[in-house]
Coordinates of N, CA, C and O in Angstrom, one line a residue:
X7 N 0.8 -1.2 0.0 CA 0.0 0.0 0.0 C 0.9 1.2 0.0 O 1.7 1.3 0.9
X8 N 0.8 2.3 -0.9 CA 1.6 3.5 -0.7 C 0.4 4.4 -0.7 O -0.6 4.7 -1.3
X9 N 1.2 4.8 0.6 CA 1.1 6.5 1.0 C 1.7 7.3 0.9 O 2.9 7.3 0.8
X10 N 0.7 8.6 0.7 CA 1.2 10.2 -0.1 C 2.1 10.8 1.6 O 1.7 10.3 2.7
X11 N 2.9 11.6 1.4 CA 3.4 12.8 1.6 C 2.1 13.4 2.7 O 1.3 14.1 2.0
X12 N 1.7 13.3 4.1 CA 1.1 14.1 4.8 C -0.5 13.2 4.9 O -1.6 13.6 4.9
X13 N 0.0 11.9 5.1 CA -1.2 10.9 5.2 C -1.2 11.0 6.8 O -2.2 11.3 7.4
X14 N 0.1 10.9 7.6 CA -0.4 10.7 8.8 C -0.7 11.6 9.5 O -1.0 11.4 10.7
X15 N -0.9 12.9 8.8 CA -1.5 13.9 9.9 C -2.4 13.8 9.5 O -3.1 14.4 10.4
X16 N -3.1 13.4 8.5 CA -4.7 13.1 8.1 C -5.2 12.3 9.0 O -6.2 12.6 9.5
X17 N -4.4 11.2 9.3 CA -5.0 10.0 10.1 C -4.9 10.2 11.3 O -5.5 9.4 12.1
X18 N -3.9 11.4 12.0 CA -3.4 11.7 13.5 C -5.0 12.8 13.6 O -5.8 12.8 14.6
X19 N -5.2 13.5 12.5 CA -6.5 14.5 12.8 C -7.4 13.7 13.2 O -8.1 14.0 14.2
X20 N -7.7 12.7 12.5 CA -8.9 12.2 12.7 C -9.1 10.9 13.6 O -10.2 10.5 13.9
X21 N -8.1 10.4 13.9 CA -8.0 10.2 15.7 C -8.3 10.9 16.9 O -8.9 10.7 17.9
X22 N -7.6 11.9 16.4 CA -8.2 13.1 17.5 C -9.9 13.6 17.6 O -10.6 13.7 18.6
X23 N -10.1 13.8 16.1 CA -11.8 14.3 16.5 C -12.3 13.0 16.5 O -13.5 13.0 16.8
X24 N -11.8 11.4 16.4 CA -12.7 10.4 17.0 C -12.3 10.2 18.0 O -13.0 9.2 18.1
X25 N -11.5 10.3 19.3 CA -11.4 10.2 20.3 C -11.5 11.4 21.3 O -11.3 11.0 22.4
X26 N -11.7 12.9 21.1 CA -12.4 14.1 21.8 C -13.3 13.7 22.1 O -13.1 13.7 23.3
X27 N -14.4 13.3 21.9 CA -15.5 13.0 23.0 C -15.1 12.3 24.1 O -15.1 12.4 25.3
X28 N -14.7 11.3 23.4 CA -14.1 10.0 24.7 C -13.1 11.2 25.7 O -13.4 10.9 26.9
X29 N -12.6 11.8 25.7 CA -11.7 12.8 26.7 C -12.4 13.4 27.2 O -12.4 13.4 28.4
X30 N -13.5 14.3 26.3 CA -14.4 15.2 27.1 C -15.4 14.3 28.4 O -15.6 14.7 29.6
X31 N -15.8 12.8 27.7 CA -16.5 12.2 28.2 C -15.8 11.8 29.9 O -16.4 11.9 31.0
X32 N -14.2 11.5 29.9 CA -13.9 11.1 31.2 C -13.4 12.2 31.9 O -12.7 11.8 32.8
X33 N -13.4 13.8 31.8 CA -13.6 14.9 32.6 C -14.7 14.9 33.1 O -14.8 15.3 34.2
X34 N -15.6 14.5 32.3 CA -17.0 14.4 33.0 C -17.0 13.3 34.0 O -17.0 13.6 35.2
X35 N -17.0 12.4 33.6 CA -17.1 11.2 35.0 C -16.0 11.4 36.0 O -16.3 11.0 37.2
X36 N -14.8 12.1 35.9 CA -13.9 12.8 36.9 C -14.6 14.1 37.9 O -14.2 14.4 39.0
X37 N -15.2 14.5 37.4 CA -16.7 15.8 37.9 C -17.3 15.0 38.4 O -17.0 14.7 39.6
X38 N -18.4 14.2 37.8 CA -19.6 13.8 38.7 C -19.0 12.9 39.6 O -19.6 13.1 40.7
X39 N -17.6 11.5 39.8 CA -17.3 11.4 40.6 C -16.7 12.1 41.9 O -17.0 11.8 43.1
X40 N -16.0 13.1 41.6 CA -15.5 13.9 42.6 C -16.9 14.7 43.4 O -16.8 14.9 44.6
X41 N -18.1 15.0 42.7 CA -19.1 15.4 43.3 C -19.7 14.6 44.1 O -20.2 15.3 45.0
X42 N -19.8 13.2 44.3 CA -20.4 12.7 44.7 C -19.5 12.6 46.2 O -20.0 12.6 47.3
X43 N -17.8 12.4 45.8 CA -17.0 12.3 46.9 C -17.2 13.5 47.8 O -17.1 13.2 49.0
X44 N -17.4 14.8 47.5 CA -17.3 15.9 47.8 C -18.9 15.6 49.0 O -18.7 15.4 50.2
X45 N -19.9 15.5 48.6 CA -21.0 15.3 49.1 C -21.1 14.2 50.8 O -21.8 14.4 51.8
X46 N -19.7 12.9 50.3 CA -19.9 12.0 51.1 C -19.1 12.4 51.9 O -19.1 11.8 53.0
X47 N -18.0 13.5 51.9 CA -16.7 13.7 52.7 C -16.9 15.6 52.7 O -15.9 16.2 52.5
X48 N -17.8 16.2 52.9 CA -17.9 17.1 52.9 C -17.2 17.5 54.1 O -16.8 18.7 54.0
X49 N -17.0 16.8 55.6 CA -16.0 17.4 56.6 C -14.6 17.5 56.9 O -14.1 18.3 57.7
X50 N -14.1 16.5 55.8 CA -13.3 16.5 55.4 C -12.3 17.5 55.3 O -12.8 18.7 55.4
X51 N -10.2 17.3 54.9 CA -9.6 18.8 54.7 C -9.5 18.1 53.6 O -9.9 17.0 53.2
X52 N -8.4 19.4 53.0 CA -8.8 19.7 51.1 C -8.0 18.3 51.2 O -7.4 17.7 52.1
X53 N -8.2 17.8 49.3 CA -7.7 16.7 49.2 C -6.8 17.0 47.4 O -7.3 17.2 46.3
X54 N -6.2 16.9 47.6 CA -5.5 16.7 46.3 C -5.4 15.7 45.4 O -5.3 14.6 46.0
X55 N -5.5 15.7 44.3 CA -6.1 14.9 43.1 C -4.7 15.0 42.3 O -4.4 16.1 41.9
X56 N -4.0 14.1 41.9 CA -3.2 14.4 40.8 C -3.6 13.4 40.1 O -3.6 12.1 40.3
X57 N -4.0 14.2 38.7 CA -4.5 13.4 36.9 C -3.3 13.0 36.0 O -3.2 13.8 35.1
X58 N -2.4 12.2 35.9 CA -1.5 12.0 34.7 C -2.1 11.9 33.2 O -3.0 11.3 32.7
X59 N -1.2 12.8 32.7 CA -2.2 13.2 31.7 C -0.4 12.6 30.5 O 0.6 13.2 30.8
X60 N -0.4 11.5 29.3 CA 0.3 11.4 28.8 C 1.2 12.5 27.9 O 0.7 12.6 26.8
X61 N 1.9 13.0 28.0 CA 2.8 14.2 28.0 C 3.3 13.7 25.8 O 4.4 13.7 25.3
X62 N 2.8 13.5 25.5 CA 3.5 13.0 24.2 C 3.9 14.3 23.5 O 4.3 14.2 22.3
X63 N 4.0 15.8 24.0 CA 4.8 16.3 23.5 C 5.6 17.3 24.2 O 6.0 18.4 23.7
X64 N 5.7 16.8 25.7 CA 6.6 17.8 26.7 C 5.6 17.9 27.6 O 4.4 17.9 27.5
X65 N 6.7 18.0 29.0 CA 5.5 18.3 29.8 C 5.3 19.8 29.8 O 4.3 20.2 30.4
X66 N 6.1 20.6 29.3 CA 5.2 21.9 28.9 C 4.0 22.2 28.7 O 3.1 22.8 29.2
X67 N 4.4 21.5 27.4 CA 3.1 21.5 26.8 C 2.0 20.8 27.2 O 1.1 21.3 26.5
X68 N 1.5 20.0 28.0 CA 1.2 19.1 28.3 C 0.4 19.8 29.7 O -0.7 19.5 30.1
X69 N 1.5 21.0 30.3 CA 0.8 21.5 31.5 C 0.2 23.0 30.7 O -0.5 23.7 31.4
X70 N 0.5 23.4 29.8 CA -0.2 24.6 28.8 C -1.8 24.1 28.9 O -2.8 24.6 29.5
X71 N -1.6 22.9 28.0 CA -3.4 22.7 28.0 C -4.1 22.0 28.9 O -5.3 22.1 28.5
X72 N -4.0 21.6 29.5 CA -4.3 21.0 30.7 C -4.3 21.5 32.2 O -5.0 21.0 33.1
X73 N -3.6 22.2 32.4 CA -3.5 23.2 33.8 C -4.7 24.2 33.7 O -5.1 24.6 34.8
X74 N -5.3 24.5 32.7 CA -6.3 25.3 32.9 C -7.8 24.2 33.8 O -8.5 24.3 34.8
X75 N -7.5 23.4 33.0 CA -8.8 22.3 33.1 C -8.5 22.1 34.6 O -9.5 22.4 35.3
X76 N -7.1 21.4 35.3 CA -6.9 21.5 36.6 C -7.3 22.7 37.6 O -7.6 22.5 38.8
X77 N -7.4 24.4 36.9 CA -7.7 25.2 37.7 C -8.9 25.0 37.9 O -9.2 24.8 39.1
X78 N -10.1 25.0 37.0 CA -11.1 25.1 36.7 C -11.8 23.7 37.7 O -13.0 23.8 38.1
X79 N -11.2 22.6 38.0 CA -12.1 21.8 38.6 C -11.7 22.3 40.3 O -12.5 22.2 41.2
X80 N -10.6 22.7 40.5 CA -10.1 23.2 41.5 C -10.9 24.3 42.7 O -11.2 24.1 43.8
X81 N -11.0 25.4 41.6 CA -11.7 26.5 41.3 C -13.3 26.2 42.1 O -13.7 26.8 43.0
X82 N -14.0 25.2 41.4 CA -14.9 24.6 41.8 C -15.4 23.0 42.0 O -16.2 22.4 41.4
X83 N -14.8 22.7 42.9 CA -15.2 21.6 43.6 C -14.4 22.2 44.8 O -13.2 22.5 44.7
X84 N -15.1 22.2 45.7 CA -14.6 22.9 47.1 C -14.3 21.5 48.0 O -14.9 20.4 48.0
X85 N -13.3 21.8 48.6 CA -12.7 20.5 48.9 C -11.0 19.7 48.5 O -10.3 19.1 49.2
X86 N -11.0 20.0 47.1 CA -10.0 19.3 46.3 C -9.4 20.2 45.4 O -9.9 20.9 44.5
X87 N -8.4 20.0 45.6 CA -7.8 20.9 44.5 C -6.4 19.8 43.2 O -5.7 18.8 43.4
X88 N -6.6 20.3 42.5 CA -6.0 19.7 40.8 C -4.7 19.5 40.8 O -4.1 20.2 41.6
X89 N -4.0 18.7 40.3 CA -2.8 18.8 40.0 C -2.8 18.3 38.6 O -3.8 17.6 38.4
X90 N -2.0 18.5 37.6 CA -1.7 17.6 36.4 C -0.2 17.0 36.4 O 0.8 17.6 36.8
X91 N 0.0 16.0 36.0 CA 1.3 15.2 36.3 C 1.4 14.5 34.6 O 0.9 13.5 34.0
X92 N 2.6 15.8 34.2 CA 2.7 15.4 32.7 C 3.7 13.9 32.8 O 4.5 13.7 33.8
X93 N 3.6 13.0 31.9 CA 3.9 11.6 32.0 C 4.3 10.9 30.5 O 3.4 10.4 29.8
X94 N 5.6 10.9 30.1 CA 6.1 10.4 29.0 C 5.4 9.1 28.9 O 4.8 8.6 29.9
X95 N 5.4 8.5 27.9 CA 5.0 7.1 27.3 C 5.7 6.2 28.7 O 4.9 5.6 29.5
X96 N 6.7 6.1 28.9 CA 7.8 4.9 29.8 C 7.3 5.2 31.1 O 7.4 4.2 31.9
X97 N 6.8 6.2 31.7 CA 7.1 6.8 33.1 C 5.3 6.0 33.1 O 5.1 5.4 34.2
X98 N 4.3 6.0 32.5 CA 2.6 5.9 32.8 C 2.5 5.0 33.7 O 1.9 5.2 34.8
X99 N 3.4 3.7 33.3 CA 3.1 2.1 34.0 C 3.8 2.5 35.8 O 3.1 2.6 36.8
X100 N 5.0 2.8 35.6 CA 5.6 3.1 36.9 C 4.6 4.0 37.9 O 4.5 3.8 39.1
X101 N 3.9 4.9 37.4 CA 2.9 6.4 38.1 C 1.5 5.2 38.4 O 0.8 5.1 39.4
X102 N 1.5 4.9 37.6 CA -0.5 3.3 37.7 C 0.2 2.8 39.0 O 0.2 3.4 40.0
X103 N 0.8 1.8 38.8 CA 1.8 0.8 39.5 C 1.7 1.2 41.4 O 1.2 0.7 42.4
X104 N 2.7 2.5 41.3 CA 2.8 3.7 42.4 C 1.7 3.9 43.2 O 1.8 4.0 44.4
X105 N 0.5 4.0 42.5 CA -0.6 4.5 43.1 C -0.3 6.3 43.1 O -1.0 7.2 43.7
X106 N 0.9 6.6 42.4 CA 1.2 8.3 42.3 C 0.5 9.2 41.7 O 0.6 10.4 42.0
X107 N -0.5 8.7 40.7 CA -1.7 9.2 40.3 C -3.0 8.9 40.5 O -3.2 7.7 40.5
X108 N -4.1 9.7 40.7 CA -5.8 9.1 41.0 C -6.4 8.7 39.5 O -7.0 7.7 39.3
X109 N -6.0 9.7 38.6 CA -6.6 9.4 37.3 C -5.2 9.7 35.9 O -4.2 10.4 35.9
X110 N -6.0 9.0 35.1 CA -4.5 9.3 34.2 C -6.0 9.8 32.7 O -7.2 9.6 32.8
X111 N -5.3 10.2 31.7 CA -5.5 11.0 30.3 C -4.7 10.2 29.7 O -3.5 10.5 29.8
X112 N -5.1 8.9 28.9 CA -4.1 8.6 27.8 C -4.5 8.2 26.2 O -5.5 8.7 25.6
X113 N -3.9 7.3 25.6 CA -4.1 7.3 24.9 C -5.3 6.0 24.9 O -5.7 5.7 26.1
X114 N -5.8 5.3 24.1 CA -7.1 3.7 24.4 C -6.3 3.1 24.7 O -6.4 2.5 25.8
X115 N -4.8 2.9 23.7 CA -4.0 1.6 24.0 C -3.3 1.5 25.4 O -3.4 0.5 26.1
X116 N -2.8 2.3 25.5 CA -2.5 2.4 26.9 C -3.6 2.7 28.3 O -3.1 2.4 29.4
X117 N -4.7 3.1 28.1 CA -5.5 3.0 28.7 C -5.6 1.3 29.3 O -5.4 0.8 30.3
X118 N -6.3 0.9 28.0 CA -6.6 -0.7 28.3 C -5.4 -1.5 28.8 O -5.6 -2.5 29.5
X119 N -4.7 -1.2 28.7 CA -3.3 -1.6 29.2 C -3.3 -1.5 30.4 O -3.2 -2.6 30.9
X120 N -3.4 -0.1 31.4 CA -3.9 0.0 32.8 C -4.7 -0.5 33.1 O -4.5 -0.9 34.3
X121 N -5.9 -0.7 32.6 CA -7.1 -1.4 33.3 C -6.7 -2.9 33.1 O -7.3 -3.8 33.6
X122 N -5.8 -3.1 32.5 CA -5.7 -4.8 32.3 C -5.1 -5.0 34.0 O -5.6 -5.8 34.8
X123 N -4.2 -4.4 34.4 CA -2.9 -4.5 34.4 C -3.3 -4.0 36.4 O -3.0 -4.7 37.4
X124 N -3.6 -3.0 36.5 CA -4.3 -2.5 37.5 C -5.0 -2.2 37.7 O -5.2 -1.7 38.8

């Protein structure tokens, strides 16, 4: 099979708008979870949450788009406040493993991989 010149960003685009909902979808279940925690531990002191979120292009960058989303749950959910914990490809298994993160952002493959696995 040959491929043109700028196939994989065709195919990297469109990974991404088929997998954006799925992301949007588990910020959401990370919200309504945390709401419900919030509700059952309301006497509770603050609790810190760190999200590994897979860093595939720096953790700069990685805390650029993503540090907002950590303000914003922070911001509001009283109780808990955000961290993001940018996470190369090699470092995910070690951070699952650890228990050093509550929730991770990755890719499916790696995803299922954690849920196999842990």
């Amino acid at each position: 099979m040959k491929y043109e010149k700028g196939t994989n960003i065709n195919i990297s685009k469109k990974l991404y708008q088929l997998f954006r909902p799925l992301i949007l979808i588990c910020i959401t279940l990370i919200i309504a979870f945390l709401s419900v925690s919030i509700i059952s531990n309301a006497n509770e002191d603050n609790h810190t949450i760190k999200i590994g979120v897979l860093a595939k292009r720096g953790a700069e960058r990685c805390q650029e788009k993503w540090g907002p989303t950590a303000d914003y749950l922070t911001k509001n959910i009283p109780g808990y406040s955000f961290e993001i914990e940018p996470l190369p490809f090699n470092e995910i298994n070690v951070a699952v493993e650890k228990g050093e993160v509550d929730f991770i952002l990755t890719n499916p493959g790696i995803y299922v991989e954690q849920e196999y696995f842990y």
